[in-house]
Tab-separated table of C-alpha atoms in Angstrom:
chain	number	residue	atom	x	y	z
Q	1	MET	CA	56.057	193.240	141.075
Q	2	SER	CA	54.401	190.963	142.779
Q	3	THR	CA	51.440	192.355	145.915
Q	4	ASP	CA	53.979	190.556	148.343
Q	5	ALA	CA	56.515	193.230	146.775
Q	6	LEU	CA	54.212	196.246	147.176
Q	7	THR	CA	52.681	195.245	151.074
Q	8	LYS	CA	56.055	194.231	152.555
Q	9	PRO	CA	58.061	197.811	153.445
Q	10	ALA	CA	54.191	199.048	154.946
Q	11	ALA	CA	54.152	196.046	156.951
Q	12	ILE	CA	57.698	196.497	157.845
Q	13	THR	CA	57.012	200.506	158.856
Q	14	ALA	CA	53.847	199.471	160.808
Q	15	ILE	CA	55.827	197.398	163.264
Q	16	PRO	CA	56.792	199.715	166.270
Q	17	ALA	CA	60.395	200.090	167.353
Q	18	ALA	CA	60.463	198.205	170.902
Q	19	PRO	CA	63.044	200.932	173.008
Q	20	ARG	CA	65.839	199.081	174.404
Q	21	VAL	CA	66.497	199.542	178.245
Q	22	SER	CA	69.586	196.919	178.945
Q	23	ARG	CA	72.411	200.149	178.296
Q	24	ALA	CA	70.436	202.848	181.079
Q	25	LEU	CA	69.907	199.976	183.067
Q	26	LEU	CA	73.487	199.130	183.383
Q	27	ALA	CA	74.267	202.436	183.147
Q	28	LEU	CA	72.414	202.741	186.516
Q	29	VAL	CA	73.851	200.289	188.257
Q	30	SER	CA	77.297	201.270	187.658
Q	31	ALA	CA	76.176	204.881	188.936
Q	32	ALA	CA	74.824	203.959	192.237
Q	33	THR	CA	77.277	201.389	193.035
Q	34	ILE	CA	79.785	204.544	192.507
Q	35	ALA	CA	77.536	207.144	194.657
Q	36	VAL	CA	77.830	204.423	197.494
Q	37	ALA	CA	81.176	204.473	197.227
Q	38	PRO	CA	82.260	206.722	200.588
Q	39	ILE	CA	80.055	204.477	202.542
Q	40	ALA	CA	80.198	200.907	200.695
Q	41	GLY	CA	80.789	199.033	203.891
Q	42	PRO	CA	77.660	199.956	205.781
Q	43	ALA	CA	75.637	200.305	202.301
Q	44	LEU	CA	77.062	197.139	200.840
Q	45	GLY	CA	77.464	195.430	203.428
Q	46	LEU	CA	81.148	194.113	202.507
Q	47	ALA	CA	83.011	191.737	204.430
Q	48	GLY	CA	85.757	193.279	206.558
Q	49	SER	CA	83.922	196.232	206.872
Q	50	GLY	CA	82.029	195.836	210.669
Q	51	HIS	CA	78.755	195.880	208.312
Q	52	GLY	CA	77.874	192.910	207.644
Q	53	GLY	CA	74.427	191.334	206.364
Q	54	SER	CA	73.945	189.612	209.985
Q	55	SER	CA	75.277	192.097	212.446
Q	56	SER	CA	72.139	194.439	211.701
Q	57	PRO	CA	69.656	192.631	211.643
Q	58	ALA	CA	70.985	190.844	215.215
Q	59	TYR	CA	71.567	194.264	216.913
Q	60	ILE	CA	67.777	194.843	216.144
Q	61	LEU	CA	66.172	191.628	217.741
Q	62	ALA	CA	68.591	191.594	220.472
Q	63	ARG	CA	67.387	195.202	221.076
Q	64	PHE	CA	63.678	193.967	220.515
Q	65	SER	CA	63.994	191.261	223.229
Q	66	HIS	CA	65.913	193.358	225.397
Q	67	ASP	CA	69.203	190.543	225.190
Q	68	ILE	CA	71.597	193.154	225.628
Q	69	GLY	CA	74.891	191.941	226.681
Q	70	HIS	CA	74.266	187.503	225.476
Q	71	ASN	CA	75.405	187.669	221.822
Q	72	ASP	CA	77.911	190.261	222.117
Q	73	TRP	CA	78.452	189.899	217.623
Q	74	ALA	CA	74.844	191.567	217.440
Q	75	PHE	CA	76.779	194.889	218.481
Q	76	GLN	CA	79.564	195.069	216.127
Q	77	GLY	CA	79.687	198.546	214.629
Q	78	GLY	CA	77.169	200.460	216.645
Q	79	LEU	CA	73.747	201.900	215.531
Q	80	THR	CA	74.983	203.836	212.684
Q	81	GLY	CA	75.580	200.793	210.686
Q	82	ARG	CA	71.900	199.827	211.518
Q	83	ILE	CA	70.347	202.612	210.104
Q	84	ASP	CA	72.272	202.672	206.766
Q	85	TRP	CA	70.942	199.060	206.357
Q	86	ILE	CA	67.452	200.323	206.656
Q	87	VAL	CA	68.151	203.332	204.342
Q	88	GLY	CA	69.749	201.281	202.131
Q	89	TYR	CA	66.842	198.629	201.411
Q	90	CYS	CA	64.595	201.653	201.570
Q	91	ALA	CA	66.149	203.686	199.073
Q	92	LEU	CA	67.132	200.836	196.890
Q	93	ALA	CA	63.444	199.966	196.423
Q	94	LEU	CA	62.175	204.013	195.613
Q	95	LEU	CA	64.924	203.577	192.653
Q	96	TRP	CA	63.540	200.487	191.064
Q	97	LEU	CA	59.845	201.786	191.810
Q	98	THR	CA	61.572	205.120	189.863
Q	99	THR	CA	62.896	202.844	187.711
Q	100	ALA	CA	59.920	200.889	186.835
Q	101	LEU	CA	57.604	203.861	186.185
Q	102	TRP	CA	60.486	204.816	183.760
Q	103	ILE	CA	60.412	201.129	181.606
Q	104	ARG	CA	56.889	201.604	181.559
Q	105	HIS	CA	56.582	205.640	180.184
Q	106	ARG	CA	58.751	203.764	177.973
Q	107	THR	CA	57.256	200.776	176.620
Q	108	VAL	CA	53.630	201.196	177.367
Q	109	ARG	CA	52.917	201.356	173.544
Q	110	ILE	CA	54.883	197.478	172.891
Q	111	PRO	CA	52.301	195.485	173.680
Q	112	THR	CA	55.023	192.555	173.624
Q	113	ARG	CA	57.074	194.939	176.519
Q	114	ARG	CA	54.015	196.385	178.587
Q	115	ARG	CA	54.473	193.863	181.560
Q	116	LEU	CA	58.139	194.422	181.201
Q	117	TRP	CA	58.094	197.056	184.103
Q	118	LEU	CA	56.177	194.722	186.144
Q	119	LYS	CA	58.597	191.968	186.362
Q	120	VAL	CA	61.454	194.678	186.475
Q	121	LEU	CA	59.398	196.241	189.984
Q	122	ALA	CA	57.976	192.489	190.709
Q	123	ALA	CA	62.393	190.808	190.228
Q	124	ALA	CA	63.786	193.910	192.322
Q	125	TRP	CA	60.777	194.132	194.921
Q	126	GLY	CA	61.106	190.045	195.572
Q	127	THR	CA	64.638	189.991	195.758
Q	128	GLU	CA	64.805	192.604	198.449
Q	129	PHE	CA	62.727	190.896	200.429
Q	130	ALA	CA	63.848	187.583	199.994
Q	131	ALA	CA	67.520	189.106	201.118
Q	132	GLY	CA	65.735	190.852	204.331
Q	133	LEU	CA	63.847	188.158	205.493
Q	134	LEU	CA	66.589	185.564	205.557
Q	135	THR	CA	68.699	188.436	206.577
Q	136	LEU	CA	66.493	188.617	209.635
Q	137	GLY	CA	65.912	184.729	209.911
Q	138	ALA	CA	69.417	183.883	210.800
Q	139	GLY	CA	69.686	186.574	212.556
Q	140	LEU	CA	66.476	185.336	214.906
Q	141	LEU	CA	67.240	181.749	215.033
Q	142	ALA	CA	71.193	182.454	215.850
Q	143	GLN	CA	70.359	184.252	218.627
Q	144	GLN	CA	67.645	181.432	219.772
Q	145	SER	CA	69.359	179.149	219.637
Q	146	SER	CA	72.876	177.876	220.928
Q	147	SER	CA	73.874	175.814	218.769
Q	148	ARG	CA	76.531	175.411	216.947
Q	149	PHE	CA	75.302	176.201	213.021
Q	150	GLY	CA	75.296	179.909	214.669
Q	151	PRO	CA	78.571	181.014	213.135
Q	152	THR	CA	77.384	179.163	210.164
Q	153	LEU	CA	74.044	180.586	209.802
Q	154	LEU	CA	75.465	184.236	210.559
Q	155	ARG	CA	77.928	183.712	207.904
Q	156	ALA	CA	75.352	183.378	205.232
Q	157	ALA	CA	73.425	186.031	206.627
Q	158	ASP	CA	76.323	188.136	205.502
Q	159	LEU	CA	75.754	186.998	201.714
Q	160	CYS	CA	72.521	188.563	202.159
Q	161	SER	CA	72.028	192.230	200.364
Q	162	PRO	CA	69.480	194.239	198.637
Q	163	TRP	CA	71.803	194.757	195.963
Q	164	TRP	CA	70.885	191.676	194.348
Q	165	SER	CA	68.281	193.283	193.607
Q	166	CYS	CA	70.661	194.812	190.611
Q	167	VAL	CA	71.439	191.306	189.648
Q	168	ALA	CA	67.489	190.574	189.361
Q	169	VAL	CA	66.948	193.173	187.814
Q	170	LEU	CA	69.185	193.769	184.783
Q	171	ALA	CA	68.051	189.585	183.920
Q	172	VAL	CA	64.956	190.609	183.606
Q	173	VAL	CA	65.670	192.435	180.918
Q	174	ALA	CA	68.452	190.744	179.136
Q	175	PHE	CA	65.781	187.993	178.242
Q	176	ALA	CA	63.107	189.908	178.031
Q	177	GLU	CA	65.560	192.205	175.472
Q	178	LEU	CA	67.800	188.710	174.815
Q	179	ASN	CA	70.322	191.002	174.905
Q	180	SER	CA	73.713	188.511	176.443
Q	181	ALA	CA	76.178	191.058	176.912
Q	182	THR	CA	73.859	192.540	179.764
Q	183	LEU	CA	73.552	189.159	180.657
Q	184	ARG	CA	77.365	188.973	181.210
Q	185	ALA	CA	77.637	191.619	182.868
Q	186	ALA	CA	74.304	190.814	185.335
Q	187	ALA	CA	76.572	187.316	186.091
Q	188	ALA	CA	79.451	189.202	186.275
Q	189	TYR	CA	78.399	191.772	188.734
Q	190	GLY	CA	76.421	188.998	191.136
Q	191	VAL	CA	80.192	186.747	191.009
Q	192	LEU	CA	82.132	190.086	192.158
Q	193	LEU	CA	79.356	190.869	194.540
Q	194	ALA	CA	79.492	187.816	196.341
Q	195	ALA	CA	83.003	187.459	196.806
Q	196	LEU	CA	82.503	191.210	198.294
Q	197	LEU	CA	80.244	189.983	200.562
Q	198	LEU	CA	82.281	187.157	201.799
Q	199	VAL	CA	85.534	187.281	201.846
Q	200	PRO	CA	87.153	189.975	203.635
Q	201	LEU	CA	89.518	191.286	200.959
Q	202	PRO	CA	92.519	193.898	201.915
Q	203	GLY	CA	92.053	197.231	200.788
Q	204	PRO	CA	89.911	199.785	201.195
Q	205	ASP	CA	86.065	199.558	200.193
Q	206	ALA	CA	85.338	202.856	198.521
Q	207	VAL	CA	87.802	200.772	195.888
Q	208	LYS	CA	86.075	197.533	196.330
Q	209	ALA	CA	82.922	199.753	195.366
Q	210	LEU	CA	84.008	201.010	192.160
Q	211	ILE	CA	85.569	197.510	191.279
Q	212	LEU	CA	82.131	196.174	191.589
Q	213	ALA	CA	80.366	198.610	189.462
Q	214	ALA	CA	82.922	198.138	186.623
Q	215	PRO	CA	80.941	194.877	185.386
Q	216	ALA	CA	78.386	197.290	184.329
Q	217	ALA	CA	79.921	200.113	183.491
Q	218	ILE	CA	82.107	198.759	181.247
Q	219	PRO	CA	79.405	197.415	178.778
Q	220	ALA	CA	77.316	200.421	179.537
Q	221	PHE	CA	79.476	202.491	177.856
Q	222	LEU	CA	81.587	200.499	175.285
Q	223	THR	CA	78.389	198.460	173.450
Q	224	SER	CA	75.459	199.592	171.619
Q	225	ASP	CA	71.587	197.938	172.172
Q	226	PRO	CA	71.207	195.159	169.462
Q	227	PRO	CA	68.716	196.280	166.760
Q	228	SER	CA	64.941	196.354	167.141
Q	229	VAL	CA	62.590	193.900	166.145
Q	230	ALA	CA	61.586	196.551	163.568
Q	231	GLU	CA	65.058	197.331	162.461
Q	232	GLU	CA	65.660	193.848	162.303
Q	233	ARG	CA	63.043	192.790	159.722
Q	234	ALA	CA	63.951	195.932	158.060
Q	235	GLY	CA	67.769	194.842	157.226
Q	236	THR	CA	66.828	191.157	156.205
Q	237	SER	CA	64.327	193.223	153.714
Q	238	THR	CA	66.471	194.628	151.721
């Protein structure tokens, strides 16, 4: 028996198994989406619900500029929808902070995953910041300008939702873990989210939220995580 054969098992057992978080994040995204189903219209900003992405910041900007009555489109849905819009951003930001800290706890001893929690947090908060900034920017431009591009800007703002952070987080983890199932789930969630934000489909908003949760829920319960690096190498050695 060669020296390599004697030392190889020891080398394999020395490799730390990298814990997988893809399934947990898929379950989290689906659970969060289902949880807001009773208030899916204002929480997600669904098209046709009266709480599109542009209406809330437009209302806020009009209030600050004392433009009441000038832009009637700014006041659709009342004040409640604006509060829900702001609370939605803050709640998701807190959720991703908690999730990132959990990932840090799970992967702190894995050299290749030590920065994963930072990437997840940066992707989530960065997406939320970009969505909020683009929405406010579109509302401000439409308010300050009477050009024919105003409605187009507001239509584009409807596509900006803090729930794109779910897609960003799933994509980051999918690439880090080389998990194609999670990447496909993120893409499917993103396509459905875009459709629901832009197209006023018939039916209750709660049902739309349940449909949106499906791309994350199905792989979370029907698929298993791929083997860790240590398991893969141990399997090839036998």
